[in-house]
PDB file of C-alpha atoms in Angstrom:
ATOM      1  CA  MET A   7      92.209 105.281  88.866  1.00 51.00           C
ATOM      2  CA  THR A   8      88.815 106.270  90.241  1.00 53.00           C
ATOM      3  CA  THR A   9      87.288 109.451  88.885  1.00 60.00           C
ATOM      4  CA  LEU A  10      85.403 111.980  90.968  1.00 63.00           C
ATOM      5  CA  ASP A  11      82.113 110.902  89.360  1.00 78.00           C
ATOM      6  CA  GLU A  12      82.785 107.275  90.305  1.00 75.00           C
ATOM      7  CA  ARG A  13      83.580 108.281  93.881  1.00 74.00           C
ATOM      8  CA  GLU A  14      80.398 110.333  94.102  1.00 83.00           C
ATOM      9  CA  ALA A  15      78.364 107.450  92.702  1.00 80.00           C
ATOM     10  CA  ARG A  16      79.907 105.054  95.229  1.00 72.00           C
ATOM     11  CA  ALA A  17      79.183 107.460  98.083  1.00 76.00           C
ATOM     12  CA  LEU A  18      75.547 107.757  96.994  1.00 81.00           C
ATOM     13  CA  LEU A  19      75.229 103.984  96.717  1.00 76.00           C
ATOM     14  CA  ARG A  20      76.670 103.497 100.209  1.00 70.00           C
ATOM     15  CA  GLU A  21      74.246 106.070 101.569  1.00 80.00           C
ATOM     16  CA  ARG A  22      71.300 104.267  99.948  1.00 82.00           C
ATOM     17  CA  LEU A  23      72.379 100.832 101.180  1.00 72.00           C
ATOM     18  CA  GLY A  24      72.946 102.041 104.726  1.00 72.00           C
ATOM     19  CA  ALA A  25      74.959 100.739 107.639  1.00 69.00           C
ATOM     20  CA  GLY A  26      75.873  97.080 107.661  1.00 69.00           C
ATOM     21  CA  ALA A  27      76.480  96.740 103.933  1.00 69.00           C
ATOM     22  CA  ARG A  28      79.965  95.502 103.005  1.00 74.00           C
ATOM     23  CA  TYR A  29      82.178  97.242 100.496  1.00 79.00           C
ATOM     24  CA  ASP A  30      85.586  96.647  99.047  1.00 86.00           C
ATOM     25  CA  SER A  31      88.308  98.863 100.396  1.00 87.00           C
ATOM     26  CA  PRO A  32      89.399 101.661  98.074  1.00 88.00           C
ATOM     27  CA  ALA A  33      92.893 100.135  98.434  1.00 90.00           C
ATOM     28  CA  ALA A  34      91.709  96.785  97.052  1.00 92.00           C
ATOM     29  CA  PRO A  35      92.688  95.754  93.502  1.00 95.00           C
ATOM     30  CA  ALA A  36      89.248  96.358  91.977  1.00 93.00           C
ATOM     31  CA  CYS A  37      89.955  94.928  88.530  1.00 95.00           C
ATOM     32  CA  GLU A  38      91.364  91.664  89.883  1.00 97.00           C
ATOM     33  CA  LEU A  39      88.491  91.339  92.367  1.00 97.00           C
ATOM     34  CA  ALA A  40      86.035  91.759  89.502  1.00 96.00           C
ATOM     35  CA  TRP A  41      87.832  89.045  87.507  1.00 97.00           C
ATOM     36  CA  ALA A  42      87.773  86.714  90.511  1.00 98.00           C
ATOM     37  CA  ARG A  43      84.085  87.299  91.164  1.00 97.00           C
ATOM     38  CA  ARG A  44      83.101  86.929  87.511  1.00 98.00           C
ATOM     39  CA  GLY A  45      85.247  83.804  87.275  1.00 98.00           C
ATOM     40  CA  THR A  46      83.586  82.350  90.362  1.00 98.00           C
ATOM     41  CA  ALA A  47      80.172  82.979  88.824  1.00 98.00           C
ATOM     42  CA  TYR A  48      81.336  81.400  85.558  1.00 98.00           C
ATOM     43  CA  PHE A  49      82.697  78.328  87.349  1.00 98.00           C
ATOM     44  CA  ALA A  50      79.445  78.061  89.346  1.00 98.00           C
ATOM     45  CA  ARG A  51      77.416  78.178  86.135  1.00 98.00           C
ATOM     46  CA  LYS A  52      79.497  75.445  84.488  1.00 98.00           C
ATOM     47  CA  LEU A  53      79.280  73.341  87.678  1.00 98.00           C
ATOM     48  CA  ASN A  54      75.521  73.829  88.050  1.00 98.00           C
ATOM     49  CA  GLU A  55      74.993  72.647  84.474  1.00 98.00           C
ATOM     50  CA  LEU A  56      76.374  69.243  85.490  1.00 98.00           C
ATOM     51  CA  PRO A  57      74.103  66.652  87.094  1.00 98.00           C
ATOM     52  CA  ASP A  58      75.573  64.820  90.087  1.00 98.00           C
ATOM     53  CA  GLU A  59      76.317  61.658  88.122  1.00 97.00           C
ATOM     54  CA  ALA A  60      78.443  63.673  85.659  1.00 98.00           C
ATOM     55  CA  LEU A  61      80.849  64.708  88.432  1.00 98.00           C
ATOM     56  CA  ASP A  62      82.575  61.324  88.229  1.00 97.00           C
ATOM     57  CA  ALA A  63      83.564  61.876  84.585  1.00 98.00           C
ATOM     58  CA  PRO A  64      87.137  62.772  83.680  1.00 98.00           C
ATOM     59  CA  SER A  65      88.130  66.421  83.540  1.00 98.00           C
ATOM     60  CA  LEU A  66      90.651  68.044  81.226  1.00 98.00           C
ATOM     61  CA  ALA A  67      93.182  68.083  84.109  1.00 97.00           C
ATOM     62  CA  ALA A  68      95.363  65.008  83.709  1.00 96.00           C
ATOM     63  CA  GLY A  69      94.427  62.259  86.170  1.00 95.00           C
ATOM     64  CA  TRP A  70      91.570  64.210  87.727  1.00 96.00           C
ATOM     65  CA  SER A  71      87.833  63.691  87.624  1.00 97.00           C
ATOM     66  CA  ARG A  72      85.521  66.674  87.699  1.00 98.00           C
ATOM     67  CA  ARG A  73      85.226  65.992  91.437  1.00 98.00           C
ATOM     68  CA  HIS A  74      88.958  66.638  91.829  1.00 97.00           C
ATOM     69  CA  VAL A  75      88.640  69.953  89.973  1.00 98.00           C
ATOM     70  CA  ILE A  76      85.749  71.066  92.181  1.00 98.00           C
ATOM     71  CA  ALA A  77      87.575  70.069  95.375  1.00 97.00           C
ATOM     72  CA  ASN A  78      90.682  71.908  94.197  1.00 96.00           C
ATOM     73  CA  VAL A  79      88.706  75.095  93.547  1.00 97.00           C
ATOM     74  CA  GLY A  80      87.027  74.867  96.958  1.00 96.00           C
ATOM     75  CA  TYR A  81      90.255  74.257  98.842  1.00 94.00           C
ATOM     76  CA  ASN A  82      91.969  77.035  96.897  1.00 95.00           C
ATOM     77  CA  ALA A  83      89.353  79.497  98.171  1.00 97.00           C
ATOM     78  CA  ARG A  84      89.751  78.222 101.736  1.00 93.00           C
ATOM     79  CA  ALA A  85      93.528  78.657 101.615  1.00 93.00           C
ATOM     80  CA  LEU A  86      93.287  82.177 100.169  1.00 96.00           C
ATOM     81  CA  ALA A  87      90.636  83.113 102.750  1.00 96.00           C
ATOM     82  CA  ARG A  88      92.965  81.992 105.551  1.00 94.00           C
ATOM     83  CA  LEU A  89      95.738  84.187 104.155  1.00 96.00           C
ATOM     84  CA  VAL A  90      93.468  87.216 103.898  1.00 97.00           C
ATOM     85  CA  GLU A  91      92.083  86.547 107.371  1.00 96.00           C
ATOM     86  CA  ALA A  92      95.621  86.400 108.759  1.00 96.00           C
ATOM     87  CA  ALA A  93      96.337  89.775 107.133  1.00 97.00           C
ATOM     88  CA  ARG A  94      93.122  91.232 108.566  1.00 96.00           C
ATOM     89  CA  HIS A  95      94.219  90.169 112.053  1.00 95.00           C
ATOM     90  CA  GLY A  96      97.717  91.587 111.570  1.00 95.00           C
ATOM     91  CA  ALA A  97      99.380  88.167 111.605  1.00 94.00           C
ATOM     92  CA  VAL A  98     102.436  87.369 109.507  1.00 93.00           C
ATOM     93  CA  GLU A  99     101.655  83.727 108.774  1.00 91.00           C
ATOM     94  CA  GLU A 100      98.722  81.520 107.890  1.00 87.00           C
ATOM     95  CA  VAL A 101      97.280  79.468 110.736  1.00 78.00           C
ATOM     96  CA  LEU A 102      94.939  76.505 110.752  1.00 74.00           C
ATOM     97  CA  ALA A 103      92.208  77.566 113.138  1.00 65.00           C
ATOM     98  CA  GLU A 104      90.301  74.287 112.983  1.00 62.00           C
ATOM     99  CA  PRO A 105      91.794  70.788 112.737  1.00 55.00           C
ATOM    100  CA  GLU A 106      89.448  69.659 109.939  1.00 57.00           C
ATOM    101  CA  TYR A 107      91.235  72.038 107.577  1.00 55.00           C
ATOM    102  CA  GLN A 108      94.104  69.574 107.611  1.00 55.00           C
ATOM    103  CA  ASN A 109      91.953  67.306 105.441  1.00 54.00           C
ATOM    104  CA  GLU A 110      92.199  69.712 102.526  1.00 66.00           C
ATOM    105  CA  GLU A 111      93.562  67.140 100.186  1.00 83.00           C
ATOM    106  CA  ILE A 112      92.106  67.083  96.726  1.00 89.00           C
ATOM    107  CA  SER A 113      91.917  63.295  96.702  1.00 88.00           C
ATOM    108  CA  PHE A 114      89.904  63.422  99.949  1.00 89.00           C
ATOM    109  CA  GLY A 115      87.635  66.173  98.671  1.00 91.00           C
ATOM    110  CA  ALA A 116      86.921  64.220  95.509  1.00 94.00           C
ATOM    111  CA  THR A 117      85.327  61.475  97.652  1.00 94.00           C
ATOM    112  CA  LEU A 118      82.744  63.813  99.186  1.00 95.00           C
ATOM    113  CA  PRO A 119      79.089  63.243  98.282  1.00 97.00           C
ATOM    114  CA  SER A 120      78.007  65.478  95.401  1.00 97.00           C
ATOM    115  CA  HIS A 121      75.969  67.820  97.583  1.00 97.00           C
ATOM    116  CA  ALA A 122      78.903  68.267  99.993  1.00 97.00           C
ATOM    117  CA  LEU A 123      81.310  68.926  97.138  1.00 97.00           C
ATOM    118  CA  ARG A 124      78.989  71.588  95.711  1.00 98.00           C
ATOM    119  CA  TYR A 125      78.618  73.078  99.185  1.00 97.00           C
ATOM    120  CA  LEU A 126      82.411  73.175  99.592  1.00 96.00           C
ATOM    121  CA  PHE A 127      82.672  75.266  96.432  1.00 97.00           C
ATOM    122  CA  LYS A 128      79.824  77.642  97.349  1.00 98.00           C
ATOM    123  CA  HIS A 129      80.744  78.138 101.001  1.00 97.00           C
ATOM    124  CA  SER A 130      84.451  78.630 100.370  1.00 97.00           C
ATOM    125  CA  ALA A 131      83.760  81.200  97.635  1.00 98.00           C
ATOM    126  CA  VAL A 132      81.470  83.196  99.923  1.00 97.00           C
ATOM    127  CA  HIS A 133      83.977  83.024 102.788  1.00 97.00           C
ATOM    128  CA  LEU A 134      86.798  84.318 100.580  1.00 98.00           C
ATOM    129  CA  ASN A 135      84.647  87.163  99.284  1.00 96.00           C
ATOM    130  CA  VAL A 136      83.707  88.194 102.826  1.00 95.00           C
ATOM    131  CA  GLU A 137      87.365  88.189 103.858  1.00 97.00           C
ATOM    132  CA  TRP A 138      88.239  90.431 100.921  1.00 97.00           C
ATOM    133  CA  ARG A 139      85.412  92.828 101.726  1.00 94.00           C
ATOM    134  CA  ASP A 140      86.347  93.002 105.400  1.00 93.00           C
ATOM    135  CA  LEU A 141      90.026  93.688 104.739  1.00 96.00           C
ATOM    136  CA  PRO A 142      90.882  97.291 105.685  1.00 94.00           C
ATOM    137  CA  ASP A 143      92.942  99.598 103.477  1.00 95.00           C
ATOM    138  CA  ASP A 144      96.132  99.261 105.477  1.00 96.00           C
ATOM    139  CA  ARG A 145      96.187  95.437 105.284  1.00 96.00           C
ATOM    140  CA  TRP A 146      96.053  95.061 101.489  1.00 97.00           C
ATOM    141  CA  PRO A 147      99.855  95.529 101.184  1.00 97.00           C
ATOM    142  CA  ALA A 148     100.482  92.749 103.747  1.00 97.00           C
ATOM    143  CA  GLU A 149     102.589  89.690 103.005  1.00 97.00           C
ATOM    144  CA  ILE A 150     101.737  86.418 104.736  1.00 97.00           C
ATOM    145  CA  ARG A 151     103.794  83.243 105.063  1.00 94.00           C
ATOM    146  CA  ALA A 152     101.591  80.395 103.812  1.00 91.00           C
ATOM    147  CA  LEU A 153     101.548  76.936 105.391  1.00 85.00           C
ATOM    148  CA  ASP A 154     103.921  75.717 102.671  1.00 85.00           C
ATOM    149  CA  GLY A 155     106.454  78.429 103.561  1.00 89.00           C
ATOM    150  CA  ARG A 156     106.013  80.700 100.550  1.00 93.00           C
ATOM    151  CA  ILE A 157     105.319  84.391 100.997  1.00 97.00           C
ATOM    152  CA  VAL A 158     102.014  85.548  99.501  1.00 97.00           C
ATOM    153  CA  LYS A 159     101.202  89.191  98.831  1.00 98.00           C
ATOM    154  CA  ILE A 160      97.591  89.714  99.871  1.00 98.00           C
ATOM    155  CA  ARG A 161      97.142  92.187  97.048  1.00 97.00           C
ATOM    156  CA  GLU A 162      97.764  89.275  94.642  1.00 98.00           C
ATOM    157  CA  THR A 163      95.134  86.937  96.107  1.00 98.00           C
ATOM    158  CA  PRO A 164      92.339  88.173  93.793  1.00 98.00           C
ATOM    159  CA  TRP A 165      94.546  87.471  90.763  1.00 98.00           C
ATOM    160  CA  LEU A 166      95.423  84.024  92.134  1.00 97.00           C
ATOM    161  CA  ARG A 167      91.731  83.262  92.579  1.00 98.00           C
ATOM    162  CA  ALA A 168      90.742  84.654  89.195  1.00 98.00           C
ATOM    163  CA  SER A 169      93.331  82.492  87.468  1.00 97.00           C
ATOM    164  CA  GLU A 170      92.174  79.438  89.398  1.00 98.00           C
ATOM    165  CA  VAL A 171      88.436  79.713  88.751  1.00 98.00           C
ATOM    166  CA  TRP A 172      88.567  80.722  85.093  1.00 98.00           C
ATOM    167  CA  LEU A 173      91.079  78.036  84.109  1.00 98.00           C
ATOM    168  CA  ARG A 174      89.444  75.328  86.237  1.00 98.00           C
ATOM    169  CA  ALA A 175      86.092  76.107  84.613  1.00 98.00           C
ATOM    170  CA  ILE A 176      87.710  74.953  81.364  1.00 98.00           C
ATOM    171  CA  ASP A 177      89.041  71.847  83.161  1.00 98.00           C
ATOM    172  CA  LEU A 178      85.465  70.838  84.042  1.00 98.00           C
ATOM    173  CA  ASP A 179      85.141  69.893  80.349  1.00 97.00           C
ATOM    174  CA  ASN A 180      81.601  71.161  80.222  1.00 96.00           C
ATOM    175  CA  GLY A 181      81.682  73.552  77.287  1.00 96.00           C
ATOM    176  CA  GLY A 182      83.740  76.276  78.949  1.00 96.00           C
ATOM    177  CA  SER A 183      85.665  78.366  76.460  1.00 96.00           C
ATOM    178  CA  PHE A 184      88.531  80.818  76.567  1.00 95.00           C
ATOM    179  CA  LEU A 185      86.301  82.991  74.373  1.00 96.00           C
ATOM    180  CA  ASP A 186      84.087  83.476  77.445  1.00 97.00           C
ATOM    181  CA  PHE A 187      86.960  85.033  79.422  1.00 97.00           C
ATOM    182  CA  PRO A 188      87.106  88.824  79.846  1.00 96.00           C
ATOM    183  CA  PRO A 189      89.520  90.114  77.167  1.00 96.00           C
ATOM    184  CA  ASP A 190      91.573  92.173  79.636  1.00 96.00           C
ATOM    185  CA  PHE A 191      91.923  89.083  81.845  1.00 96.00           C
ATOM    186  CA  VAL A 192      93.173  87.059  78.872  1.00 95.00           C
ATOM    187  CA  ASP A 193      95.694  89.816  78.116  1.00 94.00           C
ATOM    188  CA  GLN A 194      96.968  89.614  81.697  1.00 94.00           C
ATOM    189  CA  LEU A 195      97.140  85.808  81.533  1.00 92.00           C
ATOM    190  CA  LEU A 196      99.221  85.994  78.384  1.00 92.00           C
ATOM    191  CA  ASP A 197     101.496  88.679  79.842  1.00 89.00           C
ATOM    192  CA  GLY A 198     101.940  86.829  83.126  1.00 72.00           C
TER     193      GLY A 198
END
């Protein structure tokens, strides 16, 4: 619950930043968005600590190299962004707008050159964040049919992303630790 002081502080910040700045909707799940954004930054840090030649090493995910983990995280963000975008447009199901999205196979992504794989992660994370910030209040309760037929509640996409990036940061096998996770996030993971 947002207190009056928090609302006043947000209003003052928006006034200082001016028109054109993006903000999360008051209807957005703020805690889960914060976990997703912190997790993305954590994953980025663990990824950036790895030199390109280390991306070929095995990960902690059975049968996957670090490249597979990175591709998975990038494609996860793309899929979630498509769902949120569909909700923003008032659609009821996810749509592939561009044919190249059909190549979102982890095994394909793992073959990308290192710079392209890093770019996939960065670009997809930014795209997802923009979609969340552009989603109006009345679209957060939307439910979208994903390409695989399951129904996804848009309100749950930040939690889905948070879970993905924090846990996959551990899979990179680069010194990530559950001790680095936000305690309230860990509590939710254990309850979930």
